[in-house]
Coordinates of N, CA and C in Angstrom, one line a residue:
M1260 N 72.1 111.1 84.0 CA 73.5 111.3 84.2 C 74.1 109.9 84.6
A1261 N 75.3 109.6 83.9 CA 75.9 108.3 84.1 C 76.5 108.3 85.5
I1262 N 76.4 107.1 86.1 CA 77.0 107.0 87.5 C 78.6 107.1 87.4
L1263 N 79.1 107.9 88.2 CA 80.6 108.2 88.3 C 81.2 108.7 87.0
E1264 N 80.4 109.5 86.3 CA 80.8 110.1 85.1 C 81.9 111.1 85.4
H1265 N 83.0 111.2 84.6 CA 84.1 112.1 84.8 C 85.1 111.7 85.9
T1266 N 84.8 110.7 86.6 CA 85.7 110.3 87.7 C 87.1 110.0 87.3
L1267 N 87.3 109.3 86.2 CA 88.6 109.0 85.7 C 89.2 110.2 85.0
G1268 N 88.4 110.8 84.2 CA 88.9 112.0 83.5 C 89.4 113.1 84.3
I1269 N 88.8 113.3 85.5 CA 89.3 114.4 86.3 C 90.7 114.1 86.9
L1270 N 91.1 112.9 86.9 CA 92.4 112.5 87.4 C 93.4 112.5 86.3
L1271 N 93.0 112.2 85.0 CA 94.0 112.0 83.9 C 94.1 113.3 83.1
H1272 N 93.0 114.0 82.8 CA 93.1 115.2 82.1 C 92.1 116.3 82.6
P1273 N 92.4 116.9 83.8 CA 91.5 117.7 84.5 C 91.0 118.9 83.7
D1274 N 91.8 119.6 82.9 CA 91.4 120.7 82.1 C 90.3 120.4 81.2
K1275 N 90.4 119.3 80.4 CA 89.4 118.9 79.5 C 88.1 118.5 80.2
E1276 N 88.3 117.8 81.4 CA 87.1 117.3 82.1 C 86.4 118.5 82.8
W1277 N 87.1 119.5 83.3 CA 86.4 120.6 83.9 C 85.5 121.3 82.9
K1278 N 86.0 121.5 81.7 CA 85.2 122.1 80.6 C 84.0 121.3 80.3
A1279 N 84.1 120.0 80.2 CA 83.0 119.1 80.0 C 82.0 119.2 81.1
I1280 N 82.4 119.3 82.3 CA 81.5 119.4 83.5 C 80.8 120.7 83.4
R1281 N 81.5 121.8 83.1 CA 80.9 123.1 83.0 C 79.8 123.1 81.9
N1282 N 80.0 122.4 80.8 CA 79.0 122.5 79.7 C 77.7 121.6 80.0
E1283 N 77.8 120.8 81.1 CA 76.6 120.1 81.4 C 75.6 120.9 82.2
R1284 N 74.4 120.6 82.2 CA 73.4 121.3 83.0 C 72.5 120.4 83.8
H1285 N 73.1 119.9 84.8 CA 72.3 119.0 85.7 C 72.0 119.8 87.0
S1286 N 71.2 119.3 87.8 CA 70.9 119.9 89.1 C 72.1 119.5 90.1
F1287 N 72.2 120.3 91.1 CA 73.2 120.0 92.1 C 73.0 118.6 92.8
L1288 N 71.7 118.3 92.9 CA 71.3 117.0 93.6 C 71.7 115.8 92.7
Q1289 N 71.6 116.0 91.4 CA 72.0 114.9 90.4 C 73.4 114.6 90.5
V1290 N 74.3 115.6 90.5 CA 75.7 115.4 90.5 C 76.2 114.9 91.8
F1291 N 75.5 115.2 92.9 CA 75.8 114.7 94.2 C 75.5 113.2 94.3
I1292 N 74.2 112.9 94.0 CA 73.7 111.6 94.2 C 74.4 110.6 93.3
S1293 N 74.7 111.0 92.1 CA 75.3 110.1 91.2 C 76.8 109.8 91.4
H1294 N 77.4 110.4 92.4 CA 78.8 110.2 92.7 C 79.1 109.9 94.2
V1295 N 78.8 110.8 95.0 CA 79.3 110.8 96.4 C 78.8 109.5 97.2
P1296 N 77.6 109.1 97.1 CA 77.2 107.9 97.8 C 78.0 106.6 97.4
F1297 N 78.5 106.6 96.2 CA 79.2 105.5 95.7 C 80.7 105.6 96.0
L1298 N 81.3 106.8 95.8 CA 82.7 107.0 96.1 C 83.0 106.9 97.6
A1299 N 82.0 107.3 98.4 CA 82.2 107.3 99.8 C 82.3 105.8 100.4
L1300 N 81.7 104.9 99.6 CA 81.8 103.5 100.0 C 83.2 102.9 99.9
I1301 N 84.1 103.5 99.1 CA 85.4 103.0 98.9 C 86.2 103.0 100.2
P1302 N 86.4 104.2 100.9 CA 87.1 104.2 102.1 C 86.3 103.5 103.3
T1303 N 85.0 103.5 103.2 CA 84.2 102.9 104.2 C 84.3 101.4 104.2
I1304 N 84.2 100.8 103.1 CA 84.3 99.3 103.0 C 85.7 98.9 103.2
A1305 N 86.7 99.6 102.6 CA 88.1 99.3 102.8 C 88.5 99.4 104.3
S1306 N 88.0 100.4 105.0 CA 88.3 100.5 106.4 C 87.7 99.4 107.2
Y1307 N 86.5 99.0 106.9 CA 85.8 97.9 107.6 C 86.7 96.6 107.5
Y1308 N 87.0 96.3 106.3 CA 87.8 95.1 106.0 C 89.2 95.2 106.7
G1309 N 89.8 96.4 106.6 CA 91.1 96.5 107.2 C 91.2 96.4 108.7
V1310 N 90.2 97.0 109.4 CA 90.3 96.9 110.9 C 89.7 95.6 111.4
T1311 N 88.9 94.9 110.7 CA 88.4 93.7 111.2 C 89.1 92.4 110.7
Q1312 N 89.7 92.5 109.5 CA 90.4 91.3 109.0 C 91.9 91.4 109.0
V1313 N 92.5 92.5 108.7 CA 93.9 92.7 108.7 C 94.5 93.2 110.0
G1314 N 93.9 94.3 110.5 CA 94.4 94.8 111.7 C 95.7 95.6 111.6
W1315 N 96.2 96.2 112.7 CA 97.4 96.9 112.7 C 98.2 96.5 113.9
T1316 N 99.5 96.7 113.8 CA 100.4 96.3 114.9 C 101.0 97.5 115.6
V1317 N 101.2 97.3 116.9 CA 101.9 98.3 117.7 C 103.2 97.7 118.1
A1318 N 104.3 98.3 117.7 CA 105.7 97.8 117.9 C 105.7 96.4 117.2
D1319 N 106.1 95.4 118.0 CA 106.2 94.0 117.4 C 105.1 93.1 118.0
G1320 N 104.0 93.7 118.4 CA 102.9 92.9 119.0 C 102.1 92.3 118.0
E1321 N 101.1 91.6 118.5 CA 100.1 90.9 117.6 C 99.2 91.9 116.9
P1322 N 98.7 91.6 115.7 CA 97.8 92.5 115.1 C 96.5 92.9 116.0
V1323 N 96.2 94.2 116.0 CA 95.0 94.6 116.7 C 93.9 94.8 115.7
R1324 N 92.7 94.2 116.1 CA 91.5 94.3 115.3 C 90.3 94.7 116.1
L1325 N 89.3 95.3 115.4 CA 88.1 95.7 116.0 C 87.1 94.6 115.8
T1326 N 86.1 94.5 116.7 CA 85.0 93.6 116.5 C 84.2 94.1 115.3
A1327 N 83.4 93.1 114.7 CA 82.6 93.5 113.6 C 81.6 94.5 113.9
A1328 N 80.9 94.4 115.0 CA 79.9 95.4 115.4 C 80.5 96.8 115.6
S1329 N 81.6 96.8 116.3 CA 82.2 98.1 116.6 C 82.7 98.8 115.3
A1330 N 83.3 98.0 114.4 CA 83.8 98.5 113.1 C 82.6 99.0 112.3
M1331 N 81.5 98.2 112.3 CA 80.3 98.6 111.5 C 79.8 100.0 111.9
S1332 N 79.7 100.2 113.2 CA 79.1 101.4 113.7 C 80.0 102.6 113.4
L1333 N 81.3 102.4 113.6 CA 82.3 103.5 113.3 C 82.3 103.8 111.8
C1334 N 82.3 102.8 111.0 CA 82.4 103.0 109.5 C 81.1 103.6 109.0
A1335 N 79.9 103.3 109.6 CA 78.7 103.9 109.2 C 78.7 105.4 109.6
A1336 N 79.2 105.7 110.7 CA 79.3 107.1 111.1 C 80.3 107.9 110.2
T1337 N 81.4 107.2 109.8 CA 82.3 107.8 108.9 C 81.7 108.1 107.5
Y1338 N 80.9 107.1 107.1 CA 80.2 107.2 105.8 C 79.3 108.4 105.8
V1339 N 78.5 108.6 106.8 CA 77.6 109.7 106.9 C 78.4 111.0 107.0
A1340 N 79.5 111.0 107.7 CA 80.3 112.2 107.8 C 80.9 112.6 106.4
L1341 N 81.3 111.6 105.6 CA 81.8 111.9 104.3 C 80.8 112.5 103.4
L1342 N 79.6 112.0 103.4 CA 78.5 112.5 102.6 C 78.2 114.0 103.0
A1343 N 78.1 114.2 104.4 CA 77.8 115.5 104.9 C 78.9 116.5 104.5
G1344 N 80.1 116.1 104.6 CA 81.3 116.9 104.4 C 81.3 117.5 103.0
V1345 N 81.1 116.6 102.0 CA 81.1 117.0 100.6 C 79.9 117.9 100.3
Y1346 N 78.7 117.6 100.9 CA 77.5 118.4 100.7 C 77.7 119.8 101.2
V1347 N 78.2 119.9 102.5 CA 78.5 121.2 103.1 C 79.5 122.0 102.3
L1348 N 80.6 121.4 101.9 CA 81.6 122.1 101.1 C 81.0 122.7 99.8
G1349 N 80.1 121.9 99.2 CA 79.5 122.4 98.0 C 78.6 123.6 98.3
E1350 N 77.9 123.6 99.4 CA 77.0 124.7 99.8 C 77.9 125.9 100.1
F1351 N 79.0 125.8 100.7 CA 79.9 126.9 101.0 C 80.4 127.5 99.7
I1352 N 80.8 126.6 98.7 CA 81.3 127.1 97.4 C 80.2 127.9 96.7
N1353 N 79.0 127.4 96.8 CA 77.9 128.1 96.2 C 77.6 129.5 96.9
W1354 N 77.7 129.5 98.2 CA 77.5 130.7 99.0 C 78.5 131.8 98.7
M1355 N 79.8 131.3 98.4 CA 80.8 132.3 98.2 C 80.9 132.8 96.7
A1356 N 80.1 132.1 95.8 CA 80.3 132.3 94.4 C 80.1 133.8 94.0
K1357 N 79.0 134.4 94.4 CA 78.7 135.8 94.0 C 79.8 136.8 94.5
T1358 N 80.4 136.5 95.7 CA 81.4 137.3 96.2 C 82.6 137.4 95.3
Y1359 N 82.9 136.3 94.6 CA 84.1 136.3 93.7 C 83.7 136.4 92.3
G1360 N 82.6 137.0 92.0 CA 82.3 137.4 90.6 C 81.6 136.4 89.7
V1361 N 81.1 135.3 90.3 CA 80.4 134.3 89.4 C 79.1 134.9 89.1
S1362 N 78.8 135.0 87.8 CA 77.6 135.7 87.4 C 76.5 134.8 86.9
E1363 N 76.6 133.5 87.1 CA 75.6 132.6 86.7 C 74.3 132.7 87.5
T1364 N 73.3 132.0 87.1 CA 72.0 132.0 87.8 C 72.2 131.2 89.1
E1365 N 71.3 131.3 90.0 CA 71.4 130.5 91.3 C 71.5 129.0 91.0
E1366 N 70.7 128.5 90.1 CA 70.6 127.1 89.8 C 71.9 126.6 89.2
V1367 N 72.5 127.4 88.3 CA 73.8 127.0 87.7 C 74.9 127.1 88.7
R1368 N 74.9 128.1 89.5 CA 76.0 128.3 90.6 C 75.9 127.1 91.5
H1369 N 74.7 126.7 91.9 CA 74.5 125.6 92.8 C 75.1 124.3 92.2
Y1370 N 74.8 124.0 90.9 CA 75.3 122.9 90.3 C 76.9 122.9 90.2
E1371 N 77.4 124.1 89.8 CA 78.9 124.2 89.7 C 79.6 124.1 91.0
G1372 N 79.0 124.6 92.1 CA 79.6 124.5 93.4 C 79.6 123.1 93.9
T1373 N 78.5 122.4 93.7 CA 78.4 121.0 94.1 C 79.3 120.1 93.3
A1374 N 79.4 120.4 92.0 CA 80.3 119.6 91.1 C 81.7 119.8 91.5
L1375 N 82.1 121.0 91.9 CA 83.5 121.2 92.3 C 83.8 120.4 93.5
A1376 N 82.9 120.5 94.5 CA 83.1 119.8 95.8 C 83.2 118.3 95.5
V1377 N 82.3 117.8 94.6 CA 82.3 116.3 94.4 C 83.6 115.9 93.7
Y1378 N 84.0 116.6 92.7 CA 85.1 116.1 91.9 C 86.5 116.3 92.5
V1379 N 86.6 117.4 93.3 CA 87.9 117.6 94.0 C 88.0 116.6 95.2
S1380 N 86.9 116.0 95.6 CA 87.0 115.0 96.7 C 87.3 113.6 96.1
T1381 N 87.2 113.5 94.8 CA 87.4 112.1 94.2 C 88.8 111.5 94.5
P1382 N 89.9 112.2 94.4 CA 91.2 111.5 94.7 C 91.3 111.1 96.1
I1383 N 90.7 111.8 97.1 CA 90.7 111.4 98.5 C 89.9 110.2 98.7
F1384 N 88.7 110.1 98.1 CA 87.9 108.9 98.2 C 88.6 107.7 97.6
L1385 N 89.2 107.9 96.4 CA 89.9 106.8 95.8 C 91.1 106.3 96.6
A1386 N 91.8 107.2 97.2 CA 93.0 106.8 98.1 C 92.5 106.0 99.2
G1387 N 91.3 106.1 99.6 CA 90.7 105.4 100.7 C 90.8 103.8 100.5
I1388 N 91.0 103.4 99.3 CA 91.1 101.9 99.1 C 92.3 101.3 99.9
L1389 N 93.3 102.2 100.2 CA 94.4 101.7 100.9 C 94.1 101.4 102.4
Q1390 N 92.9 101.8 102.8 CA 92.5 101.4 104.2 C 92.4 99.9 104.4
V1391 N 92.4 99.2 103.3 CA 92.4 97.7 103.5 C 93.6 97.3 104.3
Y1392 N 94.6 98.1 104.2 CA 95.9 97.8 105.0 C 96.1 99.0 105.9
P1393 N 95.5 98.9 107.1 CA 95.4 100.1 108.0 C 96.8 100.4 108.7
D1394 N 97.8 100.7 107.9 CA 99.1 101.1 108.4 C 99.1 102.6 108.4
L1395 N 99.5 103.2 109.6 CA 99.4 104.7 109.7 C 100.2 105.4 108.7
W1396 N 101.5 105.0 108.4 CA 102.3 105.7 107.5 C 101.8 105.6 106.0
V1397 N 101.4 104.4 105.7 CA 101.0 104.2 104.3 C 99.7 105.0 104.0
N1398 N 98.8 105.1 104.9 CA 97.6 105.8 104.7 C 97.8 107.3 104.9
A1399 N 98.8 107.7 105.7 CA 99.1 109.1 105.9 C 99.7 109.7 104.6
I1400 N 100.6 108.9 104.0 CA 101.3 109.4 102.8 C 100.3 109.4 101.6
A1401 N 99.4 108.4 101.5 CA 98.4 108.4 100.5 C 97.4 109.6 100.7
T1402 N 97.0 109.9 101.9 CA 96.1 111.0 102.1 C 96.8 112.3 101.8
V1403 N 98.0 112.5 102.1 CA 98.7 113.7 101.8 C 98.8 113.9 100.2
I1404 N 99.2 112.8 99.5 CA 99.2 112.9 98.1 C 97.9 113.2 97.5
A1405 N 96.9 112.5 97.9 CA 95.5 112.7 97.4 C 95.0 114.1 97.7
G1406 N 95.3 114.6 99.0 CA 94.9 115.9 99.4 C 95.6 117.0 98.5
A1407 N 96.9 116.8 98.2 CA 97.6 117.8 97.4 C 97.0 117.9 96.0
Y1408 N 96.6 116.7 95.5 CA 96.0 116.7 94.1 C 94.7 117.3 94.2
A1409 N 93.9 117.1 95.3 CA 92.6 117.8 95.4 C 92.8 119.3 95.4
V1410 N 93.8 119.8 96.1 CA 94.0 121.2 96.1 C 94.4 121.7 94.7
Y1411 N 95.2 121.0 94.0 CA 95.5 121.3 92.6 C 94.2 121.4 91.8
L1412 N 93.3 120.5 92.0 CA 92.1 120.4 91.2 C 91.2 121.7 91.5
V1413 N 91.2 122.1 92.8 CA 90.5 123.3 93.1 C 91.0 124.5 92.4
Y1414 N 92.3 124.7 92.4 CA 92.9 125.9 91.7 C 92.8 125.8 90.2
E1415 N 92.9 124.6 89.7 CA 92.7 124.4 88.3 C 91.3 124.5 87.8
G1416 N 90.4 124.0 88.6 CA 89.0 123.9 88.2 C 88.2 125.2 88.3
I1417 N 88.4 126.0 89.3 CA 87.5 127.1 89.6 C 87.5 128.1 88.4
P1418 N 88.6 128.5 87.8 CA 88.5 129.5 86.7 C 87.8 128.9 85.5
I1419 N 87.9 127.6 85.3 CA 87.2 127.0 84.2 C 85.7 126.8 84.5
L1420 N 85.5 126.2 85.6 CA 84.1 125.8 86.0 C 83.2 127.1 86.2
M1421 N 83.8 128.0 86.9 CA 83.0 129.2 87.3 C 83.2 130.4 86.3
N1422 N 84.1 130.2 85.3 CA 84.2 131.1 84.2 C 84.5 132.5 84.7
I1423 N 85.6 132.6 85.6 CA 86.0 133.9 86.1 C 87.5 134.1 85.9
S1424 N 88.0 135.3 86.1 CA 89.4 135.5 85.8 C 90.3 134.8 86.8
K1425 N 91.6 134.6 86.4 CA 92.5 133.8 87.3 C 92.8 134.5 88.6
E1426 N 92.7 135.9 88.6 CA 92.9 136.6 89.8 C 91.8 136.4 90.8
Q1427 N 90.6 136.4 90.3 CA 89.4 136.1 91.2 C 89.4 134.7 91.6
A1428 N 89.8 133.8 90.6 CA 89.7 132.4 90.9 C 90.8 132.0 92.0
F1429 N 91.9 132.7 92.0 CA 92.9 132.3 93.0 C 92.4 132.6 94.4
M1430 N 91.8 133.8 94.6 CA 91.2 134.1 95.9 C 90.1 133.2 96.3
Y1431 N 89.2 132.9 95.3 CA 88.1 132.0 95.5 C 88.6 130.6 95.9
A1432 N 89.6 130.1 95.1 CA 90.1 128.7 95.4 C 90.8 128.7 96.8
T1433 N 91.5 129.7 97.2 CA 92.1 129.8 98.5 C 91.0 129.7 99.6
S1434 N 89.9 130.4 99.4 CA 88.8 130.3 100.4 C 88.2 128.9 100.4
V1435 N 88.1 128.3 99.3 CA 87.5 126.9 99.2 C 88.4 125.9 100.0
V1436 N 89.8 126.0 99.7 CA 90.7 125.2 100.4 C 90.7 125.4 101.9
T1437 N 90.5 126.6 102.3 CA 90.5 126.9 103.8 C 89.2 126.3 104.4
V1438 N 88.1 126.4 103.7 CA 86.8 125.8 104.2 C 87.0 124.3 104.3
G1439 N 87.6 123.7 103.3 CA 87.8 122.3 103.3 C 88.7 121.8 104.5
L1440 N 89.7 122.6 104.8 CA 90.5 122.2 105.9 C 89.8 122.4 107.2
V1441 N 89.0 123.4 107.3 CA 88.2 123.6 108.5 C 87.2 122.4 108.7
L1442 N 86.6 122.0 107.6 CA 85.6 120.9 107.7 C 86.3 119.6 108.1
M1443 N 87.6 119.4 107.7 CA 88.3 118.2 108.1 C 88.6 118.2 109.6
V1444 N 88.9 119.4 110.1 CA 89.1 119.6 111.6 C 87.9 119.3 112.3
I1445 N 86.7 119.8 111.8 CA 85.4 119.6 112.5 C 85.1 118.1 112.5
V1446 N 85.4 117.4 111.4 CA 85.1 115.9 111.4 C 86.0 115.2 112.4
R1447 N 87.2 115.6 112.5 CA 88.1 115.0 113.5 C 87.7 115.2 114.9
V1448 N 87.3 116.5 115.2 CA 86.8 116.8 116.5 C 85.5 116.1 116.8
G1449 N 84.7 116.0 115.8 CA 83.4 115.3 116.0 C 83.6 113.8 116.3
S1450 N 84.7 113.2 115.7 CA 85.0 111.8 115.9 C 85.4 111.6 117.4
V1451 N 86.2 112.5 117.9 CA 86.6 112.4 119.3 C 85.4 112.5 120.2
L1452 N 84.5 113.4 119.9 CA 83.3 113.6 120.7 C 82.4 112.3 120.7
V1453 N 82.3 111.8 119.5 CA 81.5 110.5 119.4 C 82.1 109.4 120.2
W1454 N 83.4 109.3 120.1 CA 84.1 108.2 120.9 C 83.9 108.5 122.4
G1455 N 83.9 109.7 122.8 CA 83.7 110.0 124.2 C 82.3 109.7 124.7
M1456 N 81.3 109.6 123.8 CA 79.9 109.3 124.1 C 79.7 107.8 124.1
G1457 N 80.7 107.0 124.0 CA 80.5 105.6 124.1 C 80.5 104.8 122.8
M1458 N 80.8 105.5 121.7 CA 80.8 104.9 120.4 C 82.2 104.5 120.0
G1459 N 83.1 104.4 120.9 CA 84.5 104.2 120.6 C 84.7 102.8 120.1
P1460 N 86.0 102.5 119.7 CA 86.3 101.2 119.2 C 86.2 100.1 120.3
V1461 N 85.8 98.9 119.9 CA 85.9 97.7 120.8 C 86.8 96.7 120.1
Y1462 N 87.8 96.3 120.8 CA 88.9 95.5 120.2 C 88.6 94.0 120.4
V1463 N 89.1 93.2 119.5 CA 89.0 91.8 119.6 C 90.0 91.3 120.6
D1464 N 89.6 90.5 121.6 CA 90.5 90.0 122.6 C 91.6 89.1 122.1

């Protein structure tokens, strides 16, 4: 499987790309490993550069930056969380598949569930490049736009990828979006807990 295959296509012509993804027969592990570890590097590396080299300002003060060691540990934790988040989302999609009428074999369902999780996460990973400029509003707007497109990809992709009716797909997609939002909240809460355990940011004096 080509590295990052379908990444551009899923953004430019999702209908065509979902059909191509469905017609492939790879393992869930192949589609995960060939995409997520690489895509997750985009926000990770961008964030590291942004918080150590560019910094952010509060009011009209001097730019605030993190030490290299602090940024490295936080970015590494974020990278692991991104990998885990996409993997868990794919497992939930696979777990819910039979409930919503997906009649494929377990192996095929597992591939389709993971592929869905991987490709709907793509716009969010790509938007992470803006972390090189760690401005709250710039990144918030980019995240909202990328998140909205990811939701669109879920609703557009499930009936094609899972080969089910639009009525079943709508309920299935709504469940997937709900799980995705819950996972985001869990990651946020986990970040606060990690900071409370002494892994919080260390600022450059």
